[in-house]
Amino acid sequence: MASLSLALRVATTCPRQSPARGLGLRLLTSTAGPTTEKNVPYQRTLKETEGPSAVARGPSHPLPSSADVVVIGGGSLGCQTLYHLSKLGVSGAVLLERERLTSGTTWHTAGLLWQLRPSDVEVELLAHTRRVVSQQLEEETGLHTGWIQNGGLFIASNRQRLDEYKRLMSLGKAYGVESHVLSPAETKALYPLLNVEDLYGTLYVPHDGTMDPAGTCTTLTRAATARGAQVIENCPVTGIQVRTDDFGVRRVAAVETEHGTIQTPCVVNCAGVWASTVGRMAGVRVPLVAMHHAYVVTERIEGIQNMPNVRDHDASVYLRLQGDALSVGGYETNPIFWDEVSDEFAFGLFDLDWDVFTQHMEGAINRVPVLEKTGVKSTVCGPESFTPDHKPLMGEAPELRGFFLGCGFNSAGMMLGGGCGQELAHWVVHGRPEKDMHAYDIRRVRLRFHHSLTDHHRWVRERSHESYAKNYSVVFPHDEPLAGRGMRRGGPPGGSGRARLWGCWDPSGCGVAEVHRAPHEHEVLSYDYYGAYGNQAHQDHTYARLLQEEYTFDFPPHQPLIRKECLACRGAAAVFNMSYFGKFYLLGLDAKKAADWLFSADVSRPPGSTVYTCMLNHRGGVESDLTVSRLAPGTQASPLSPTFEGDGYYLAVGGAVAQHNWSHISTVLQDQRFRCQLVDSSEDLGMISIQGPASRAILQEVLDTDLSGEAFPFSTHKLTRAAGHLVRAMRLSFVGELGWELHIPREACVPVYRAVMAAGAKHGLVNAGYRAIDSLSIEKGYRHWHADLRPDDSPLEAGLAFTCKLKSPVPFLGREALEKQRATGLRRRLVCFTVEEKVPMFGLEAIWRNGQVVGHTRRADFGFAIDKTIAYGYICDPSGRPVSLDFVKSGDYALERMGVTYAAQAHLKSPFDPDNKRVKGIY
């Protein structure tokens, strides 16, 4: 057998010839299809059956005429979703698999499970997968799933990587995940075959392990069918029938197969790399791409038995224990795209392209030197699906009610399958998942991927490539992608308000987040695929350099600029470009009924009022926080003043969650059959916000209206003119200062902005960015959705009881859940903490109270006015009792950052201006 070192030597000495030829293996191009099946590192697969071919056999069971839910795809996610649906009491669920279970991508997966990820939600999802596979299934069925707990070892060959692992360790303490930072010597003692001479250290997680895909899926379906679910193999889906209801809403009606039709109101698309094909059957866009992912299985290695699995992120390789051998794989910068996904693919593999795979060998041999003389027993190269933001696609598709996605798992479908399958099942049955799945929710496409991009082939391909290539990159708190930039600059005719403002925005020293368009002074070059596929890597990329300055766990180099903007806002005034905010109108005969039901606060106030409110789900969780302005009927339709019958409301929501808000409101309107319209004017209106002590003096020179406290009170709005243009002015603040928002028709954005800047020149007005907003808002204690507020947090827990009309008799969505929570007591509370030491924190730090971990921080930043680090996090009582205010006040607190604890002070009120004088204009 060829050894890894031979492949490496051939690749480096014969760069123009594929090392696959030197090893007697055939090179696969990106256009080739699957070839002869290879040996995979499992004792068995589910294809090992006797009898005729799947096509000749037909479906394994007769098709029912109807089903409550049809799950398409018999891989990890499909089986997990079916299992959890059955546990929720859905006995009429059917899983359709076109061939045999696991035949797509699941059967060849490496099956690794790492408990720690840089996301608290993913840590919870992984924990559930581990419980299901290692404990619950065996207890329910008596069958062993193939779970092996041999531990996991994360390799750090530089200080930043070790800092990342220390962050994971601190987060793990909040979830009871045991982990240890080891020195090189301790690592060598644990894993004698490991080369540790170039290490800073490692993170050891003893309860990590591996799963057997066939054993897991067999046991999942056995448990599901025992509860009444059905699994039908050899039954390809050929179409999705859709009906349009009386309100014009598209809904799932049936699933068509080669062997009959199943009437159903609900489909869950768990088809993996074939999910886009299934989506097209229903008119649903599924933005993912298929790529080859490979690993090799070595011959026997003496002394490797019982060693932990290894992830060497800096070398971009993983080493999975395979009995007395290793599976070696990784993520390269030039993966092969599978452009023409074959419907005939089943239990197949591609030939390994050694030109692509060889780059992993040097790192693998460096880490485990014995590999240099170890033979290769088999190669495994199969398809995996990757998404533009490296997160799964889950939830109900915005285009079609009853059509759910559970796909695009970026090579992590086995390890996330249990947690995501449970959440998908809850989504289907209860309308929302139990946990906060906003980062996966396909309905949030405006943040994840704007609807204009989900069918944009180049954008999906570039972003998905970067998602693959950066799979093992350090995850920094403010990481931003380079791929897919600049593809939405044009906007509608004339440009959106956001785009128009960039032409006159002062870009000096700024970094530009993904939600903004880049100013022309920082040109965004075309995506270079990191030099892969014959592209020349950019040598001088100013924009990339600006983003790379964010790649730190320390204060970033531009911290002084953020400080300058924040203190200018506190001392004089700052202007913020908020044009990316979502701007909706809720209009019609039932608009008041809809507003009463949708919004937790009482928004049925006189025209001219503006109310900060939440929108909740049926469990009382916060789906959004936003401002709602009551409108007076207009006589002449315009983007600022639409005409309507009945009642009208203007909604302003954070741009990062605009589509999520739109989808939530639309779903509620459809379910409740309210007779009203939701109109999206986000591209028709720009928005700037002027905040600070001098804001009144500045705007009084620009606006044709009296801005005194008596004439223009806080939380009101009115139409007025600025620089000769009609605008809607709102007296609001998101930073804790006197201030106004100006909502401006897009053609008026530039002249109004210039008039504001001219008037503000003598008052010290400065431009400020989103990073300043983050700092200013946390300093004042204003909540951010999705950090401080998520769909599994209630406004009572978050200190936002004032946004809930619980003292009125008016029913609203989530009210019953809040009343129950209030009666039984809050099991956790959001608490503000300040740290005297000037240490950077970003969220995910463990919260210690009297020597016990009671939670972790959701958000952290530096407050420049109080000159302290500030963090917010939910705490609970380890005894399980409700968290009283006395419990919060009586604790001795510390925050753990990268394994080091810092004394912290808990606050029940904002540490900055707790009496709210400044927003009232009292200075």
XYZ file of N, CA and C in Angstrom, residues 371-472:
306
model
N 2.932 8.593 10.768
C 2.166 8.504 9.524
C 3.071 8.486 8.298
N 4.290 8.991 8.445
C 5.190 9.045 7.291
C 5.495 7.658 6.752
N 5.447 6.664 7.618
C 5.759 5.290 7.198
C 4.536 4.384 7.277
N 3.364 4.982 7.323
C 2.134 4.202 7.446
C 1.421 4.140 6.110
N 0.924 2.975 5.759
C 0.233 2.798 4.497
C -1.184 3.361 4.512
N -1.704 3.607 3.315
C -3.079 4.053 3.140
C -3.935 2.844 2.786
N -4.886 2.536 3.652
C -5.744 1.377 3.420
C -6.866 1.708 2.438
N -7.467 2.883 2.569
C -8.548 3.247 1.661
C -8.691 4.752 1.625
N -9.317 5.215 0.553
C -9.624 6.631 0.416
C -11.137 6.797 0.399
N -11.601 7.894 0.993
C -13.040 8.183 1.058
C -13.242 9.616 0.582
N -13.923 9.782 -0.525
C -14.204 11.123 -1.061
C -15.661 11.155 -1.492
N -16.454 11.891 -0.750
C -17.878 11.949 -1.037
C -18.383 13.372 -1.030
N -19.642 13.568 -1.399
C -20.197 14.922 -1.447
C -20.660 15.406 -0.093
N -20.510 16.704 0.137
C -21.058 17.385 1.307
C -21.644 18.704 0.824
N -22.629 19.213 1.539
C -23.241 20.490 1.153
C -22.734 21.613 2.045
N -22.485 22.756 1.434
C -21.987 23.923 2.162
C -22.837 25.140 1.815
N -22.998 26.027 2.795
C -23.865 27.185 2.649
C -23.048 28.477 2.674
N -23.630 29.588 2.237
C -22.866 30.842 2.154
C -22.384 31.397 3.484
N -23.017 31.034 4.599
C -22.560 31.566 5.888
C -22.112 30.474 6.839
N -21.886 29.276 6.321
C -21.385 28.146 7.109
C -22.349 27.753 8.231
N -23.628 28.017 8.046
C -24.634 27.593 9.010
C -25.717 26.830 8.268
N -26.361 25.878 8.950
C -27.409 25.099 8.290
C -28.582 25.965 7.868
N -29.351 25.443 6.942
C -30.594 26.070 6.508
C -31.736 25.330 7.193
N -32.450 26.031 8.058
C -33.505 25.386 8.831
C -34.738 26.273 8.900
N -35.858 25.639 9.179
C -37.085 26.369 9.404
C -37.974 26.414 8.177
N -39.096 27.102 8.324
C -40.096 27.174 7.265
C -39.659 28.173 6.196
N -39.732 27.752 4.939
C -39.323 28.621 3.836
C -40.274 29.801 3.712
N -39.757 31.003 3.495
C -40.643 32.175 3.387
C -41.559 32.114 2.179
N -41.188 31.343 1.148
C -42.006 31.299 -0.055
C -43.190 30.343 0.051
N -43.155 29.404 1.005
C -44.146 28.329 0.994
C -44.419 27.848 2.405
N -45.636 28.060 2.874
C -46.022 27.597 4.209
C -46.073 26.066 4.230
N -45.555 25.517 5.309
C -45.547 24.068 5.457
C -44.355 23.390 4.827
N -43.422 24.160 4.223
C -42.229 23.579 3.612
C -41.025 23.968 4.461
N -40.459 22.989 5.161
C -39.362 23.226 6.091
C -38.055 22.708 5.515
N -36.983 23.393 5.873
C -35.641 22.973 5.475
C -34.875 22.435 6.675
N -34.111 21.392 6.435
C -33.166 20.863 7.418
C -31.972 20.331 6.648
N -31.177 21.236 6.087
C -30.127 20.835 5.151
C -28.977 21.841 5.214
N -27.933 21.570 4.435
C -26.809 22.492 4.356
C -25.978 22.516 5.625
N -25.524 21.343 6.080
C -24.891 21.270 7.392
C -23.377 21.369 7.362
N -22.792 21.685 6.231
C -21.365 22.034 6.186
C -20.504 20.966 6.846
N -20.789 19.713 6.520
C -20.012 18.572 7.005
C -20.170 18.328 8.498
N -21.244 18.872 9.113
C -21.468 18.678 10.547
C -22.851 18.104 10.828
N -23.430 17.430 9.838
C -24.784 16.922 9.993
C -24.931 15.850 11.045
N -23.926 14.999 11.207
C -24.029 13.956 12.236
C -23.974 14.565 13.628
N -23.028 15.490 13.849
C -22.855 15.996 15.213
C -23.950 16.987 15.602
N -24.477 17.739 14.649
C -25.562 18.667 14.963
C -26.938 18.038 14.778
N -26.981 16.831 14.228
C -28.243 16.218 13.836
C -29.236 16.058 14.962
N -28.785 15.599 16.118
C -29.718 15.374 17.218
C -30.358 16.663 17.692
N -29.541 17.671 17.931
C -30.073 18.942 18.400
C -30.938 19.609 17.357
N -30.485 19.607 16.100
C -31.259 20.267 15.051
C -32.511 19.471 14.703
N -32.438 18.149 14.764
C -33.632 17.347 14.531
C -34.702 17.620 15.566
N -34.275 17.782 16.817
C -35.233 18.111 17.869
C -35.869 19.479 17.624
N -35.049 20.467 17.255
C -35.584 21.802 17.033
C -36.501 21.847 15.808
N -36.133 21.129 14.752
C -37.002 21.072 13.578
C -38.354 20.470 13.931
N -38.347 19.404 14.731
C -39.595 18.770 15.132
C -40.466 19.744 15.918
N -39.851 20.503 16.832
C -40.613 21.510 17.584
C -41.125 22.605 16.658
N -40.343 22.976 15.680
C -40.742 23.991 14.712
C -42.016 23.545 13.986
N -41.998 22.290 13.547
C -43.135 21.756 12.797
C -44.377 21.669 13.680
N -44.215 21.162 14.890
C -45.366 20.893 15.753
C -45.884 22.153 16.431
N -44.962 22.989 16.930
C -45.371 24.135 17.751
C -45.203 25.487 17.068
N -44.680 25.492 15.865
C -44.526 26.750 15.152
C -43.230 27.475 15.443
N -42.485 27.057 16.442
C -41.193 27.639 16.773
C -40.320 26.561 17.399
N -39.013 26.641 17.222
C -38.126 25.719 17.942
C -38.063 26.083 19.414
N -37.563 25.165 20.233
C -37.415 25.461 21.661
C -36.256 26.411 21.907
N -35.151 26.170 21.224
C -33.961 26.983 21.421
C -33.934 28.125 20.410
N -32.979 29.013 20.616
C -32.811 30.135 19.704
C -32.107 29.648 18.444
N -32.849 29.529 17.360
C -32.291 29.048 16.102
C -32.235 30.156 15.055
N -32.224 31.421 15.531
C -32.288 32.529 14.579
C -31.145 32.497 13.579
N -29.962 32.027 14.016
C -28.810 32.042 13.118
C -28.940 31.013 12.004
N -29.836 30.041 12.165
C -30.049 29.023 11.142
C -31.319 29.280 10.336
N -32.197 30.123 10.848
C -33.554 30.261 10.324
C -33.540 30.781 8.892
N -34.045 29.979 7.966
C -34.046 30.366 6.554
C -34.948 31.566 6.312
N -35.875 31.851 7.217
C -36.751 33.001 7.014
C -36.017 34.315 7.265
N -34.833 34.243 7.842
C -34.064 35.464 8.086
C -33.110 35.740 6.931
N -33.585 35.538 5.710
C -32.678 35.632 4.571
C -32.124 37.024 4.341
N -32.747 38.073 4.858
C -32.207 39.410 4.587
C -30.871 39.607 5.294
N -30.694 39.016 6.455
C -29.389 39.092 7.095
C -28.486 37.997 6.561
N -28.978 36.768 6.584
C -28.126 35.664 6.154
C -27.779 35.832 4.678
N -28.783 36.004 3.865
C -28.586 36.242 2.438
C -29.837 36.942 1.917
N -29.677 38.138 1.400
C -30.800 38.900 0.885
C -31.499 38.095 -0.212
N -32.829 38.255 -0.315
C -33.597 37.453 -1.259
C -33.115 37.629 -2.695
N -32.478 38.756 -2.985
C -31.953 38.965 -4.330
C -30.698 38.137 -4.581
N -30.149 37.533 -3.529
C -28.907 36.780 -3.668
C -29.094 35.275 -3.550
N -30.227 34.813 -3.023
C -30.386 33.378 -2.797
C -30.399 32.588 -4.096
N -30.694 33.245 -5.214
C -30.651 32.588 -6.521
C -29.502 33.120 -7.372
N -28.580 33.822 -6.729
C -27.442 34.431 -7.429
C -26.306 33.413 -7.407
N -26.111 32.717 -8.525
C -25.198 31.572 -8.553
C -23.785 31.962 -8.133
N -23.295 33.076 -8.680
C -21.921 33.468 -8.353
C -21.775 33.774 -6.871
N -22.757 34.499 -6.316
C -22.675 34.857 -4.902
C -22.708 33.616 -4.016
N -23.630 32.702 -4.279
C -23.736 31.481 -3.473
C -22.449 30.668 -3.582
N -21.893 30.584 -4.779
C -20.683 29.785 -4.991
C -19.483 30.395 -4.266
N -19.301 31.716 -4.408
C -18.150 32.358 -3.769
C -18.237 32.273 -2.251
N -19.411 32.614 -1.721
C -19.550 32.601 -0.266
C -19.427 31.184 0.303
N -19.973 30.200 -0.406
C -19.886 28.823 0.077
C -18.454 28.308 -0.003
N -17.735 28.749 -1.030
C -16.318 28.372 -1.091
C -15.566 28.902 0.118
N -15.780 30.179 0.431
C -15.076 30.755 1.580
C -15.490 30.069 2.877
N -16.753 29.693 2.966
C -17.231 28.985 4.140
C -16.496 27.662 4.306
N -16.214 26.962 3.212
C -15.447 25.713 3.260
C -13.990 25.997 3.598
N -13.394 26.955 2.877
C -11.962 27.222 3.042
C -11.628 27.730 4.445
N -12.578 28.449 5.093
C -12.323 28.993 6.429
C -12.900 28.118 7.535
N -13.230 26.873 7.207
C -13.874 25.996 8.182
C -13.062 25.859 9.460
N -11.757 25.866 9.346
C -10.887 25.704 10.509
C -10.189 27.006 10.899
